[in-house]
Amino acid sequence: MENPLTPEVLADPVALTRALVDIESVSLNEKAIADCVEEVLRGVPHLSTHRHGNTVMARTDLGRSQRVVLAGHLDTVPLNNNFPSTMRGDLMYGCGTSDMKSGTAYALHLAVTLPDPRYDVTYFFYEAEEIESRYNGLNLVAQAFPEWLEADFAVLLEPTYGIVEAGCQGTMRSVVTTTGVRAHSARSWHGVNAIHAAGEVLRRLQTYEARRVTIDGCDYREGMNAVRINGGVAGNVVPDRCEIEVNYRFAPDRTPAEAEAHLREVFAGFDLVVTDAVAGAPPGLEAAPAKEFLEAVGAAPIGKLGWTDVARFAAMGIPALNFGPGDPNLAHHPDEHVEISKIRDGAATLHRWLAPA
Ligand SMILES: [Zn+2]
C-alpha cells in the first residue's frame, strides 16, 4: 500500500484527519496505520522515532527545560456502517472522526511541521485504547519503557469539543450481598427473604446524596448507582441470596482506598466486596506548561467525569488533561462526526501554545 500520509496531507489537520479515518484501525488491527505513521515520522530529521508493538513514539531533543507529551490513540471501536469517511457541509462523518483521529491528527501534524517547539515534545500514537487495559499501548510502554513517558505535562487529545477537560474521576465496582434462609414460598415464614433484605440497600442508594467537589476550579460530580441486581432460586422458593452490583464514580480528591472506606460506611451492616477499582486524576493545572496551555485555549476548564488515560500519567506524577475537537457525546456513536471548524480552531490553539516564543 502506498502511504496516504503525503506531505500535503500532513500539512493540513483536516485532510490528515480524513486520511487517518480512512485507514481502518479497529482495536487490535492497528498495524497498517502504525506502519504509515512510523514511516512518516522516521523521515522527519528533528525527531527520534521508536516503536513498541503498534505504538509509535517520536520526540524532539532540543534541550528545552520542560517536556510535554501529546498523545492520541490509533484505534477505534468497531465499524458501524460508517467507513470510510464522508463529508456533509462542515461535518466529517466516520468511525474515529471524533474519537479520536481528529485529535491524533494534531499530534502528527505538529510532529512533522513544528521543528522548534517551545518545549521538547514527546508524541505518542498508541494502540488499543478502546479495549481492556492489558492491550493499551500506553500501559504497555509504561511497563517496557517507562522512560519514554517522562514529561512535565501531558495533553491527551481525546474529544472534548475544544475545551479543556481536566483530570478525571475514579471508578469502583463492588458487590453488596444480602443473605437469608431458603424455604418453600407456600410456608415462607420458615425462611428469610434475601431479596427483601436488598430493599434496604436500594433505599440507601436512592437517598444517597452524591458529592460535588471543586478542585482547581473544576467541578467533579460523583455518582453511586446500582448497575445490576441478581437473586432468586425458583418460582416457589424464598431466595437466600441477592447481589447488588454498585458502581461508584468518585472525584479525584479521593484515593481508591478512601472510596472503598466510604462505600463501606454507606453499606454498613452489609457484606461488600470490591471487584474492580481505578484511581482518578487531579486536574493538574498548576504546572507551567498547563497554565500556558489554558491561556492559549482561553476558556475555563471543566472536570472530566469519565475515566481516561490521563489517569495513567497522573499515576506517574505527570499532570495531564484532555483536549480535542470532537464532541465526546458522539464518541462510539453510529453518527460519529467532527466539525471542520473545530479541527481548525484546536490546531490554531496548539500552534499558539507550542510555537517558539
Ligand atoms: Zn478515545
Coordinates of C-alpha atoms and ligand atoms in Angstrom, one line a residue:
M1 CA 0.0 0.0 0.0
E2 CA 1.2 3.5 -0.8
N3 CA 1.4 5.7 2.3
P4 CA -1.7 8.1 2.1
L5 CA 0.0 10.4 4.6
T6 CA 1.7 12.5 2.0
P7 CA 3.4 15.9 2.8
E8 CA 0.4 17.8 1.5
V9 CA -1.9 15.8 3.7
L10 CA 0.3 16.1 6.8
A11 CA 0.4 19.9 6.3
D12 CA -3.4 20.2 6.8
P13 CA -5.0 18.8 10.0
V14 CA -8.4 18.4 8.3
A15 CA -7.0 16.4 5.3
L16 CA -4.9 14.4 7.8
T17 CA -7.9 13.6 10.0
R18 CA -9.7 12.3 6.9
A19 CA -6.7 10.2 5.8
L20 CA -6.3 8.7 9.3
V21 CA -10.0 7.9 9.4
D22 CA -9.8 6.1 6.1
I23 CA -7.2 3.7 7.3
E24 CA -9.3 1.1 9.1
S25 CA -7.9 0.5 12.6
V26 CA -10.4 -1.2 14.9
S27 CA -8.6 -2.2 18.2
L28 CA -6.0 -4.9 17.7
N29 CA -5.9 -4.1 13.9
E30 CA -3.6 -1.1 14.1
K31 CA -0.6 -2.5 12.2
A32 CA -1.4 -0.7 8.9
I33 CA -2.0 2.7 10.5
A34 CA 1.0 2.4 12.8
D35 CA 3.2 1.4 9.8
C36 CA 2.1 4.6 7.9
V37 CA 2.6 6.8 11.0
E38 CA 6.0 5.3 11.7
E39 CA 7.2 5.7 8.1
V40 CA 6.3 9.4 8.2
L41 CA 8.0 10.1 11.5
R42 CA 11.2 8.2 10.6
G43 CA 11.6 10.6 7.7
V44 CA 11.5 13.7 9.9
P45 CA 15.0 14.8 10.8
H46 CA 14.2 16.7 14.0
L47 CA 12.6 13.6 15.6
S48 CA 13.9 10.4 17.0
T49 CA 11.3 7.7 16.5
H50 CA 10.7 4.4 18.3
R51 CA 8.1 1.7 18.1
H52 CA 6.7 -0.9 20.6
G53 CA 4.1 -3.2 19.2
N54 CA 1.8 -0.9 17.3
T55 CA 2.6 2.1 19.4
V56 CA 4.8 4.7 17.8
M57 CA 6.7 7.4 19.8
A58 CA 8.6 10.3 18.4
R59 CA 10.4 13.0 20.3
T60 CA 12.3 16.2 19.9
D61 CA 15.6 16.6 21.9
L62 CA 16.2 20.3 21.8
G63 CA 17.5 20.7 25.4
R64 CA 14.4 22.7 26.5
S65 CA 13.8 23.0 30.2
Q66 CA 10.3 21.4 30.0
R67 CA 9.0 18.4 28.1
V68 CA 5.3 17.9 27.2
V69 CA 3.5 14.9 25.8
L70 CA 0.9 15.0 23.1
A71 CA -0.8 11.6 22.9
G72 CA -3.5 10.1 20.7
H73 CA -4.7 6.6 20.3
L74 CA -4.8 5.0 16.8
D75 CA -7.6 2.5 17.3
T76 CA -11.4 2.9 17.0
V77 CA -14.4 1.0 18.2
P78 CA -15.9 -1.5 15.7
L79 CA -17.2 0.0 12.4
N80 CA -20.9 0.6 12.2
N81 CA -21.7 1.4 8.5
N82 CA -19.5 4.5 9.0
F83 CA -16.4 3.6 7.0
P84 CA -14.8 5.2 5.0
S85 CA -15.4 8.9 5.9
T86 CA -17.9 11.1 4.2
M87 CA -18.3 14.9 4.1
R88 CA -21.6 16.8 4.6
G89 CA -21.0 20.5 4.6
D90 CA -18.8 21.4 7.6
L91 CA -19.1 17.9 9.0
M92 CA -16.8 14.9 8.5
Y93 CA -18.6 11.6 9.3
G94 CA -17.0 8.3 10.0
C95 CA -15.7 5.9 12.6
G96 CA -13.0 7.7 14.6
T97 CA -13.6 11.2 13.4
S98 CA -14.4 12.4 16.9
D99 CA -12.8 9.6 19.0
M100 CA -10.1 10.4 18.2
K101 CA -8.4 10.6 14.9
S102 CA -9.1 14.4 14.7
G103 CA -7.0 14.7 17.9
T104 CA -4.4 12.2 16.8
A105 CA -4.1 14.2 13.6
Y106 CA -3.0 17.3 15.7
A107 CA -0.1 15.3 17.2
L108 CA 1.1 14.0 13.8
H109 CA 0.6 17.4 12.1
L110 CA 2.6 19.2 14.8
A111 CA 5.3 16.5 14.9
V112 CA 6.0 16.9 11.2
T113 CA 5.5 20.7 10.8
L114 CA 7.0 22.2 14.0
P115 CA 10.8 21.6 14.2
D116 CA 11.4 24.1 17.0
P117 CA 8.6 23.9 19.6
R118 CA 8.8 26.0 22.8
Y119 CA 9.1 22.8 24.9
D120 CA 10.6 19.5 24.0
V121 CA 7.7 17.3 22.8
T122 CA 7.1 13.6 23.0
Y123 CA 4.4 12.4 20.6
F124 CA 2.5 9.2 21.2
F125 CA 0.4 7.3 18.7
Y126 CA -0.8 4.3 20.6
E127 CA -2.7 1.1 20.1
A128 CA -5.8 -0.4 21.8
E129 CA -7.2 2.3 24.0
E130 CA -10.8 1.2 23.4
I131 CA -10.4 -2.3 24.9
E132 CA -9.0 -3.8 28.1
S133 CA -6.1 -2.2 29.8
R134 CA -3.7 -5.1 29.2
Y135 CA -3.7 -4.3 25.5
N136 CA -3.4 -0.5 26.0
G137 CA -0.3 0.9 24.2
L138 CA 0.4 3.5 26.9
N139 CA 0.1 0.8 29.6
L140 CA 2.5 -1.5 27.6
V141 CA 5.0 1.3 27.2
A142 CA 4.8 2.2 30.9
Q143 CA 5.8 -1.4 31.7
A144 CA 8.5 -1.8 29.0
F145 CA 10.0 1.7 28.5
P146 CA 8.8 3.9 31.3
E147 CA 11.5 6.5 30.4
W148 CA 9.6 7.2 27.2
L149 CA 6.8 8.7 29.2
E150 CA 8.9 11.1 31.3
A151 CA 7.5 14.6 31.0
D152 CA 6.4 17.6 32.9
F153 CA 2.9 17.8 31.5
A154 CA 0.7 15.7 29.1
V155 CA -2.2 16.5 26.7
L156 CA -4.4 13.6 25.8
L157 CA -6.1 14.5 22.5
E158 CA -9.5 12.8 23.4
P159 CA -12.7 14.5 22.3
T160 CA -13.7 17.5 24.5
Y161 CA -15.3 19.7 21.9
G162 CA -12.5 22.2 22.0
I163 CA -12.4 22.9 25.8
V164 CA -10.1 21.6 28.5
E165 CA -11.4 18.7 30.5
A166 CA -9.0 18.3 33.3
G167 CA -8.1 15.3 35.4
C168 CA -10.7 12.5 35.6
Q169 CA -12.9 10.7 38.2
G170 CA -12.0 7.3 39.6
T171 CA -14.4 4.4 39.3
M172 CA -15.0 1.4 41.7
R173 CA -17.2 -1.6 41.2
S174 CA -18.4 -3.5 44.2
V175 CA -21.0 -6.2 45.0
V176 CA -23.2 -5.9 48.1
T177 CA -24.7 -9.3 49.1
T178 CA -27.7 -9.9 51.3
T179 CA -28.4 -13.4 52.6
G180 CA -31.4 -15.2 54.0
V181 CA -32.8 -18.7 54.5
R182 CA -34.4 -20.8 51.8
A183 CA -37.9 -22.0 52.3
H184 CA -40.9 -23.1 50.2
S185 CA -42.8 -20.0 49.3
A186 CA -46.1 -21.7 50.5
R187 CA -44.6 -21.7 54.0
S188 CA -42.4 -18.6 53.7
W189 CA -42.4 -17.9 57.4
H190 CA -39.9 -20.7 57.7
G191 CA -37.4 -18.7 55.6
V192 CA -35.8 -15.3 55.4
N193 CA -36.1 -13.5 52.0
A194 CA -32.7 -12.1 50.8
I195 CA -34.3 -10.1 48.0
H196 CA -36.5 -8.3 50.6
A197 CA -33.3 -7.6 52.5
A198 CA -31.9 -5.9 49.4
G199 CA -34.6 -3.2 49.8
E200 CA -32.6 -1.5 52.5
V201 CA -29.5 -1.5 50.1
L202 CA -31.6 0.2 47.4
R203 CA -33.1 2.6 49.9
R204 CA -29.6 3.8 50.9
L205 CA -28.7 4.3 47.2
Q206 CA -32.0 6.1 46.5
T207 CA -31.5 8.6 49.3
Y208 CA -27.7 8.9 48.8
E209 CA -26.5 12.4 48.3
A210 CA -23.6 12.4 45.9
R211 CA -20.8 14.9 46.5
R212 CA -19.8 17.7 44.2
V213 CA -16.2 18.5 44.6
T214 CA -14.4 21.6 43.2
I215 CA -10.6 21.2 42.6
D216 CA -8.6 24.0 40.8
G217 CA -11.9 25.4 39.6
C218 CA -13.1 22.2 38.1
D219 CA -16.3 20.6 39.3
Y220 CA -16.5 16.8 39.8
R221 CA -19.9 15.4 40.3
E222 CA -19.9 12.0 41.9
G223 CA -22.4 9.2 41.4
M224 CA -23.2 5.9 43.2
N225 CA -25.5 3.6 41.3
A226 CA -26.8 0.0 41.4
V227 CA -25.9 -1.2 37.9
R228 CA -27.1 -4.9 38.2
I229 CA -29.1 -7.0 40.6
N230 CA -29.2 -10.7 40.8
G231 CA -31.2 -13.0 43.1
G232 CA -33.8 -15.8 43.1
V233 CA -33.8 -19.6 43.0
A234 CA -37.2 -20.7 41.5
G235 CA -40.8 -19.5 41.3
N236 CA -41.7 -21.3 44.6
V237 CA -38.6 -20.7 46.7
V238 CA -37.9 -17.9 49.2
P239 CA -34.4 -16.8 48.0
D240 CA -31.4 -17.0 50.3
R241 CA -29.1 -14.7 48.3
C242 CA -29.2 -11.4 46.4
E243 CA -26.3 -9.5 44.9
I244 CA -26.4 -5.8 44.0
E245 CA -23.6 -4.5 41.9
V246 CA -22.8 -0.9 42.8
N247 CA -20.6 1.4 40.7
Y248 CA -19.2 4.4 42.5
R249 CA -17.7 7.2 40.4
F250 CA -15.5 9.3 42.7
A251 CA -13.8 12.7 42.5
P252 CA -10.0 12.7 42.3
D253 CA -9.6 14.1 45.8
R254 CA -10.3 10.5 47.0
T255 CA -7.9 7.6 46.6
P256 CA -9.4 4.2 45.8
A257 CA -8.8 3.2 49.4
E258 CA -10.8 6.2 50.6
A259 CA -13.5 5.5 48.1
E260 CA -13.8 2.0 49.5
A261 CA -13.9 3.2 53.1
H262 CA -16.8 5.5 52.0
L263 CA -18.6 2.6 50.3
R264 CA -18.3 0.5 53.5
E265 CA -19.7 3.4 55.5
V266 CA -22.7 3.7 53.2
F267 CA -23.4 0.0 53.3
A268 CA -22.5 -0.6 57.0
G269 CA -24.0 -3.8 58.2
F270 CA -23.9 -5.5 54.7
D271 CA -21.4 -7.7 53.1
L272 CA -19.5 -5.8 50.5
V273 CA -16.7 -6.9 48.1
V274 CA -14.8 -4.5 45.8
T275 CA -14.3 -6.2 42.4
D276 CA -12.5 -3.5 40.5
A277 CA -11.1 0.0 41.1
V278 CA -9.1 2.6 39.2
A279 CA -7.9 5.9 40.7
G280 CA -8.9 9.2 39.2
A281 CA -6.5 12.0 38.4
P282 CA -6.4 15.5 39.8
P283 CA -6.8 18.3 37.3
G284 CA -3.1 19.2 37.5
L285 CA -3.4 22.7 36.2
E286 CA -0.6 24.2 38.3
A287 CA 2.3 23.1 36.0
A288 CA 3.7 26.0 34.0
P289 CA 3.0 24.4 30.6
A290 CA -0.5 23.7 31.8
K291 CA -1.1 27.3 32.7
E292 CA 0.2 28.4 29.3
F293 CA -2.0 25.9 27.6
L294 CA -5.1 27.2 29.4
E295 CA -4.1 30.7 28.3
A296 CA -3.8 29.5 24.7
V297 CA -7.3 27.9 24.9
G298 CA -8.8 31.0 26.5
A299 CA -11.8 29.2 28.1
A300 CA -12.3 27.9 31.6
P301 CA -11.5 24.2 32.1
I302 CA -14.1 21.7 33.4
G303 CA -13.7 18.4 35.2
K304 CA -13.6 15.2 33.2
L305 CA -16.3 12.9 34.5
G306 CA -15.4 9.6 32.7
W307 CA -12.1 7.7 33.2
T308 CA -9.4 8.4 30.6
D309 CA -5.7 7.6 30.1
V310 CA -4.9 10.9 31.8
A311 CA -5.0 8.8 35.0
R312 CA -2.1 6.8 33.7
F313 CA 0.0 10.0 33.5
A314 CA -1.2 11.1 36.9
A315 CA -0.2 7.8 38.4
M316 CA 3.4 8.6 37.2
G317 CA 3.2 12.0 38.7
I318 CA 2.7 13.8 35.4
P319 CA -0.2 16.3 35.3
A320 CA -2.4 15.7 32.3
L321 CA -5.6 17.0 30.7
N322 CA -7.9 16.1 27.8
F323 CA -8.3 18.4 24.8
G324 CA -9.7 17.5 21.3
P325 CA -12.0 18.9 18.7
G326 CA -14.6 16.0 18.7
D327 CA -17.8 16.0 20.6
P328 CA -17.5 13.5 23.4
N329 CA -21.2 12.7 23.2
L330 CA -20.7 11.4 19.6
A331 CA -17.8 9.0 20.5
H332 CA -18.8 5.4 19.8
H333 CA -22.0 6.7 18.1
P334 CA -23.0 5.4 14.6
D335 CA -23.4 9.1 13.6
E336 CA -20.0 10.0 14.8
H337 CA -18.7 13.1 13.1
V338 CA -16.5 16.1 13.7
E339 CA -16.8 19.8 12.7
I340 CA -14.2 21.0 10.3
S341 CA -14.1 24.5 12.0
K342 CA -13.5 22.8 15.4
I343 CA -10.5 20.9 13.9
R344 CA -9.1 24.2 12.6
D345 CA -9.7 26.1 15.9
G346 CA -8.0 23.4 18.0
A347 CA -5.0 23.2 15.6
A348 CA -4.6 27.0 15.9
T349 CA -4.7 26.8 19.7
L350 CA -2.0 24.1 19.8
H351 CA 0.2 26.2 17.5
R352 CA -0.2 29.3 19.7
W353 CA 0.9 27.1 22.7
L354 CA 3.8 25.3 21.1
A355 CA 5.2 27.7 18.6
P356 CA 8.5 29.2 19.6
A357 CA 8.1 32.3 21.8
Ligands
ZN1 ZN -10.8 7.8 22.7

